[in-house]
Coordinates of C-alpha atoms in Angstrom, one line a residue:
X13 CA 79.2 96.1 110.1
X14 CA 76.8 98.4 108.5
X15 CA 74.7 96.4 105.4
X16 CA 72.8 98.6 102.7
X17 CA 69.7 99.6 103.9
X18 CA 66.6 97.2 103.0
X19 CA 65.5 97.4 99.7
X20 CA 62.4 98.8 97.9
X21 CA 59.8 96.3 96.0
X22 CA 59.7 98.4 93.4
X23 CA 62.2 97.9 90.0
X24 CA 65.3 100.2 90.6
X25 CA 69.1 99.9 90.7
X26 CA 68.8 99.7 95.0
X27 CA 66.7 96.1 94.5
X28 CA 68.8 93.5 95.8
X29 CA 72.5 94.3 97.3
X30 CA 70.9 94.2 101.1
X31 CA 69.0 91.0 100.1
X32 CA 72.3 89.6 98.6
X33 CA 74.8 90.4 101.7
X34 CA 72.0 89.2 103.9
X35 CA 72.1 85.6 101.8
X36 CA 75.9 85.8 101.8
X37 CA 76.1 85.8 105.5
X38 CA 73.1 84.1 106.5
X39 CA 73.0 81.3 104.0
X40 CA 76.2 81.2 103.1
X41 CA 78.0 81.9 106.4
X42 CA 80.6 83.7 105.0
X43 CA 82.8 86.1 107.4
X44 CA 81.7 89.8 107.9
X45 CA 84.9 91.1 106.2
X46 CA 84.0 89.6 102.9
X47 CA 80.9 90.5 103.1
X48 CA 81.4 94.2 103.2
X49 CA 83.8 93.5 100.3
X50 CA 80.8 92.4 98.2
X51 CA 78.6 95.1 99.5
X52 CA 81.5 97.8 98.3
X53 CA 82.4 96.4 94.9
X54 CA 78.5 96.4 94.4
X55 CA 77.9 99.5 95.5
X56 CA 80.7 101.1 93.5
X57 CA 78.7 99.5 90.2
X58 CA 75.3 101.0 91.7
X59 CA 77.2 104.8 91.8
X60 CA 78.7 104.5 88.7
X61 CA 75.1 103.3 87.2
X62 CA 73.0 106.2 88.6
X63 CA 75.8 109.2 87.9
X64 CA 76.0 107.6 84.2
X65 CA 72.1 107.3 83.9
X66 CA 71.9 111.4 84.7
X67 CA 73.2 111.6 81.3
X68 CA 70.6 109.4 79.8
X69 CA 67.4 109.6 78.6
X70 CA 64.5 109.5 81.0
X71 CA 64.1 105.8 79.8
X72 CA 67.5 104.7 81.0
X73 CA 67.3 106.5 84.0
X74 CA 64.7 103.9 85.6
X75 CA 66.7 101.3 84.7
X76 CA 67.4 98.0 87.2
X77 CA 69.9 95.5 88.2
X78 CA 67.1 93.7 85.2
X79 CA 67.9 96.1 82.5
X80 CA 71.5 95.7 82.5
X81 CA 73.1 94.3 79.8
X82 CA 76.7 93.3 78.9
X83 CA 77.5 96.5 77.1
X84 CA 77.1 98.5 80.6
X85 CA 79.4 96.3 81.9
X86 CA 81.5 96.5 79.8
X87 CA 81.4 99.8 79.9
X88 CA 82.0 99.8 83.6
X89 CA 85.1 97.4 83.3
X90 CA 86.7 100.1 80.9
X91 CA 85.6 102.7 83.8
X92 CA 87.8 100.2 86.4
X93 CA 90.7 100.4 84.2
X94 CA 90.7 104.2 83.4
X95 CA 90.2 104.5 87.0
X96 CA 93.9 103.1 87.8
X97 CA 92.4 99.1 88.9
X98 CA 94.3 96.4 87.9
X99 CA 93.6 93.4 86.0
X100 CA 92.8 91.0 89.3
X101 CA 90.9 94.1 91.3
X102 CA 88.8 94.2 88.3
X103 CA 88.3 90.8 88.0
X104 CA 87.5 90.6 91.4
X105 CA 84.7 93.3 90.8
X106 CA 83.6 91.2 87.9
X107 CA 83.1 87.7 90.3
X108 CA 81.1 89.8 92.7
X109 CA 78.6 90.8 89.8
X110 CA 77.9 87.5 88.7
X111 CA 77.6 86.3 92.2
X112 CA 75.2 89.0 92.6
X113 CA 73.3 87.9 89.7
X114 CA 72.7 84.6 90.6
X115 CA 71.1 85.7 93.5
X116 CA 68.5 87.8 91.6
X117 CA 68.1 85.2 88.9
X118 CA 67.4 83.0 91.7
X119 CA 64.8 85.7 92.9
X120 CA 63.1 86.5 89.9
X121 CA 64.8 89.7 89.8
X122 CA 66.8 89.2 86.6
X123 CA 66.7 87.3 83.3
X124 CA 70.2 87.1 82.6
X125 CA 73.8 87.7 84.0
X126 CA 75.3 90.5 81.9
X127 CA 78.6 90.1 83.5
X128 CA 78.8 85.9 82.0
X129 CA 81.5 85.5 79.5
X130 CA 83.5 89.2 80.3
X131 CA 86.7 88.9 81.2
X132 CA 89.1 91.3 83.2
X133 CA 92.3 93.1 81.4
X134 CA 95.2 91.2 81.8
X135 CA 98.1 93.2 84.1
X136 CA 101.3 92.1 85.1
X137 CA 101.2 89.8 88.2
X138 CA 102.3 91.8 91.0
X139 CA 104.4 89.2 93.6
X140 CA 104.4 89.6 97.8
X141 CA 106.9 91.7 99.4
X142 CA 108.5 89.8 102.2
X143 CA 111.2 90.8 104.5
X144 CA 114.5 89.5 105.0
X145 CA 114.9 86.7 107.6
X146 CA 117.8 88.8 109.5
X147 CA 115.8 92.0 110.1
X148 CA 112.8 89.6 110.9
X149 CA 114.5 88.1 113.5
X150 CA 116.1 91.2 114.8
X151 CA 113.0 93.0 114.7
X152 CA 111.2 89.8 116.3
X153 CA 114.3 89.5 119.0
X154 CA 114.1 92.9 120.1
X155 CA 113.2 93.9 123.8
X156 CA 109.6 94.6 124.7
X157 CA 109.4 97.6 127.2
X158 CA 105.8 97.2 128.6
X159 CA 102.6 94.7 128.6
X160 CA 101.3 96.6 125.5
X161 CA 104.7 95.7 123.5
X162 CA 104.5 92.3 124.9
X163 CA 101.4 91.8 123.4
X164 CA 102.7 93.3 120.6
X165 CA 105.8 91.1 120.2
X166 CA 103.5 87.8 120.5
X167 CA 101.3 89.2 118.0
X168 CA 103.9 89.5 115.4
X169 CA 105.5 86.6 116.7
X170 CA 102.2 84.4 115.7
X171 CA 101.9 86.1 112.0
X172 CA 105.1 85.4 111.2
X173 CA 106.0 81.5 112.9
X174 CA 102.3 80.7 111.8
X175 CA 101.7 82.7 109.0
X176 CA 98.5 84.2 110.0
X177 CA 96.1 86.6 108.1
X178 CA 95.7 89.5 110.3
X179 CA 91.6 88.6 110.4
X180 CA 93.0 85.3 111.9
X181 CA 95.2 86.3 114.6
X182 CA 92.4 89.1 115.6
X183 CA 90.1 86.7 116.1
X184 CA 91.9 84.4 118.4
X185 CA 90.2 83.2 121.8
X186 CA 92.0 81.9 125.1
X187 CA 90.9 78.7 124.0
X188 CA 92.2 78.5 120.5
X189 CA 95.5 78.3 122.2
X190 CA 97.0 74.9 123.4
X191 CA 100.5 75.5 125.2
X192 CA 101.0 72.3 126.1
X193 CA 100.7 70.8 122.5
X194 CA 102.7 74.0 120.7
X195 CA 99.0 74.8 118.7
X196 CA 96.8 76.9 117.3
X197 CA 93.3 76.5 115.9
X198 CA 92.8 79.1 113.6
X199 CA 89.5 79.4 111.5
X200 CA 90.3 81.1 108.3
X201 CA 88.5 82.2 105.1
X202 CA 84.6 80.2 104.6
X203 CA 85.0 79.1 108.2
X204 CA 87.2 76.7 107.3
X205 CA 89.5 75.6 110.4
X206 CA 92.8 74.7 110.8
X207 CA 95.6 73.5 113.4
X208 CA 99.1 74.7 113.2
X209 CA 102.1 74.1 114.9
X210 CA 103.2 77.6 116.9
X211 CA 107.5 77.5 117.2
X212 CA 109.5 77.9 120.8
X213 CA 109.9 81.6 120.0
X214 CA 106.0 82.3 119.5
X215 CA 105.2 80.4 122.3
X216 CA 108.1 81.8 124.6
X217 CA 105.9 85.1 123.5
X218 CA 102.5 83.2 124.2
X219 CA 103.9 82.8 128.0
X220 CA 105.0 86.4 128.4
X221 CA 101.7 87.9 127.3
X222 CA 99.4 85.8 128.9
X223 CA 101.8 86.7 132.4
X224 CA 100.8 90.4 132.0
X225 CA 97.3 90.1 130.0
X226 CA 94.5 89.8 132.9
X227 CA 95.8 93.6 133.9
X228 CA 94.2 94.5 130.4
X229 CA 91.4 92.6 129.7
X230 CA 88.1 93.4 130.6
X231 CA 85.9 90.6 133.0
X232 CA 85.1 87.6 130.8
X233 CA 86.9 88.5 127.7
X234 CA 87.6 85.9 125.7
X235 CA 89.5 87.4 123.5
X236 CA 93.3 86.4 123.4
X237 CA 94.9 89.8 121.9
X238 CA 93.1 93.0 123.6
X239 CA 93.4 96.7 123.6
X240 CA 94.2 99.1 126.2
X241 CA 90.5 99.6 127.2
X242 CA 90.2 95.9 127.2
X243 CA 87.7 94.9 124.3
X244 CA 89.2 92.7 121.7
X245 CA 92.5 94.1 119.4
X246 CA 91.0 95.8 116.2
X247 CA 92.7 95.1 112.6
X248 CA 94.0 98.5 112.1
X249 CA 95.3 98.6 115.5
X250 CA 97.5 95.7 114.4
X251 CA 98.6 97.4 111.8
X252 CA 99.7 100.2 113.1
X253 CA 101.6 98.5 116.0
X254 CA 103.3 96.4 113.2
X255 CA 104.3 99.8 111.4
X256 CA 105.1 101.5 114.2
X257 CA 107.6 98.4 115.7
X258 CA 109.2 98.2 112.8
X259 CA 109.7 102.1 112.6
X260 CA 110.9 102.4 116.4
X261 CA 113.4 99.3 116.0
X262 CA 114.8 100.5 112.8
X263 CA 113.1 98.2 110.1
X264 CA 114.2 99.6 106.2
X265 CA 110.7 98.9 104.7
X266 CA 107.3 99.4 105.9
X267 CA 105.9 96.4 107.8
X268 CA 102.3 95.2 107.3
X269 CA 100.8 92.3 109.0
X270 CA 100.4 90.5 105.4
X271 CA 104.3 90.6 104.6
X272 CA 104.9 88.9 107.7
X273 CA 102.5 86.4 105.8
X274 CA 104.3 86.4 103.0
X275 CA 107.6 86.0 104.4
X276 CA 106.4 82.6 106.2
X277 CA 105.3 81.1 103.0
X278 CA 108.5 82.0 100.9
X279 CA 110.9 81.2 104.1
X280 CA 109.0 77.9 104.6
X281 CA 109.3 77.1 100.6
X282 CA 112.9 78.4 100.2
X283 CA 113.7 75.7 103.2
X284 CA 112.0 73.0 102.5
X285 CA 110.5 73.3 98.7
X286 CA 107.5 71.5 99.7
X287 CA 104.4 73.5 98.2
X288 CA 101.3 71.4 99.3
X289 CA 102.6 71.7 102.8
X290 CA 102.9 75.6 102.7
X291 CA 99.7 75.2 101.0
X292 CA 98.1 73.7 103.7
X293 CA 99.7 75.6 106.4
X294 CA 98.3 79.1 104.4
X295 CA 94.9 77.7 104.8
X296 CA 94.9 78.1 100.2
X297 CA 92.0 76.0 99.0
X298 CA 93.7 76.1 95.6
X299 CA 97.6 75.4 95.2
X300 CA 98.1 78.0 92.3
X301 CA 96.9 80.6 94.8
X302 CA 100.3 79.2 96.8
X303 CA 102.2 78.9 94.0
X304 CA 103.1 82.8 93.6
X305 CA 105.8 81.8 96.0
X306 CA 107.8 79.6 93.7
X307 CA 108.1 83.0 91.7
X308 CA 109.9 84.5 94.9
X309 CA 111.7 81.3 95.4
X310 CA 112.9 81.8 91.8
X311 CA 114.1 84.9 91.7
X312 CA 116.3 84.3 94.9
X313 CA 117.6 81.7 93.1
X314 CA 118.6 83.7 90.2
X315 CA 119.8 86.6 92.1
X316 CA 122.3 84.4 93.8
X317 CA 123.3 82.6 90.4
X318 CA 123.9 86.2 88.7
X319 CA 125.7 87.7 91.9
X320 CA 128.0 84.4 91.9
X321 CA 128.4 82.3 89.2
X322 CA 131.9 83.2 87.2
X323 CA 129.5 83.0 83.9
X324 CA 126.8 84.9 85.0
X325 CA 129.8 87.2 86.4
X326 CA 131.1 87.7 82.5
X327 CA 127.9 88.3 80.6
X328 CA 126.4 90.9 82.9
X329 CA 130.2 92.6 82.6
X330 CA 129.7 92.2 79.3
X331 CA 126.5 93.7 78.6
X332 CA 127.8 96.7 80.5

């Protein structure tokens, strides 16, 4: 991963952002992946600031991370939203700017957080798109020709029986995997780790990769999931083996690694309505986060009342 380069000593709106992804993952020990996210949201502020300030007077064009003030942000948010962001990216942005800011008040670099107290637009919630457990399970039943769609197969097989994030299932090692006990340790978001049961068809999988995976691999790779060349599977080679499946074996929607995500949580709820286990098995630290699924669980339910309840039946004839 490639950090902003180091800062200068000198007042300016580059002070900071390398010393701030440095404490995130140093001090902080939080994943490479959400540090970059940080690092870009920031850096998105930073452009914005220095194409504004060469509109400005001289004064304002010196200006720092110190300077800003709650109007410029503001300012930015309206930016955000003209931009096409929604209400939760924005907010996002906004969480990383405060974050920021406690840093450099924590550095002497600022007085004050100018982002404190500003609150993102509110958009409509936009709810997961999850797949239908028929073409899931033909898509996940369907024959693998060679080792690379083996590995494939088991891939998909572990996002969807599991409910893995894709960062999760590309970071699996030979040894996160017990066969034996029908496991996998999994560390998730903040390092946080977790065990989860893997079903007979994932496993099944498991076995049939492993069979065919030394002929890939590359001597003392630990990795579980690995390309061609033998180095461990990237992200967006995951997902465009997941696209590409679904295309080849006739899927009606685009697959993404995070739908087979989603689909997990709403099959697993729909089944057995119990949220804090879902919770748990999603890795959520916070239940509302897992509690988007209820929506989905809703709106089957109301699609089935309206396509077969005699009532239902009569007033949507009648509002024809």
């Amino acid at each position: 991963m490639q950090w902003a380069g180091d800062q200068p000593q000198h007042t300016g709106l580059f002070q900071g952002v390398a010393g701030f992804i440095r404490h995130l993952a140093a001090e902080k020990r939080l994943s490479p992946l959400t540090c970059e996210h940080y690092q870009r949201d920031l850096l998105r502020l930073q452009q914005w600031l220095e194409e504004r300030s060469l509109d400005q007077s001289q004064e304002h064009s010196q200006a720092s991370w110190r300077t800003l003030n709650s109007h410029d942000i503001r300012r930015y948010v309206a930016y955000l939203s003209r931009a096409g962001l929604n209400g939760r990216s924005i907010a996002r942005h906004l969480s990383a700017i405060r974050r920021f800011y406690h840093y450099l008040l924590r550095e002497g670099w600022a007085e004050n957080s100018p982002a404190e107290g500003i609150r993102a637009p509110k958009s409509g919630r936009r709810l997961p798109v999850v797949a239908d457990v028929d073409q899931l399970t033909h898509l996940l039943n369907a024959q693998a020709d060679d080792p690379l769609e083996l590995r494939d197969v088991c891939i998909f097989e572990l996002l969807y029986s599991a409910g893995l994030r894709l960062a999760e299932v590309a970071a699996l090692d030979l040894g996160t995997v017990d066969l034996a006990a029908a496991q996998v340790k999994v560390t998730g978001k903040a390092n946080k780790q977790r065990v989860l049961p893997v079903g007979r068809p994932a496993l099944a999988a498991l076995r049939a990769w492993l069979a065919v995976r030394s002929g890939l691999a590359g001597a003392g790779q630990q990795a579980l999931f690995v390309s061609r060349r033998g180095d461990r599977l990237s992200h967006r080679s995951i997902q465009v083996r997941l696209a590409r499946w679904g295309l080849v074996k006739g899927a009606d929607q685009k697959l993404h690694p995070h739908m087979l995500r989603h689909s997990f949580a709403s099959h697993m709820l729909e089944s057995s309505g119990d949220l804090r286990a879902v919770q748990e098995l999603l890795g959520h630290a916070d239940i509302a986060t897992t509690q988007v699924y209820t929506h989905l669980d809703f709106q089957h339910l109301a699609s089935v009342y309206d396509q077969s309840h005699p009532r239902a039946k009569r007033r949507r004839i009648n509002h024809e």
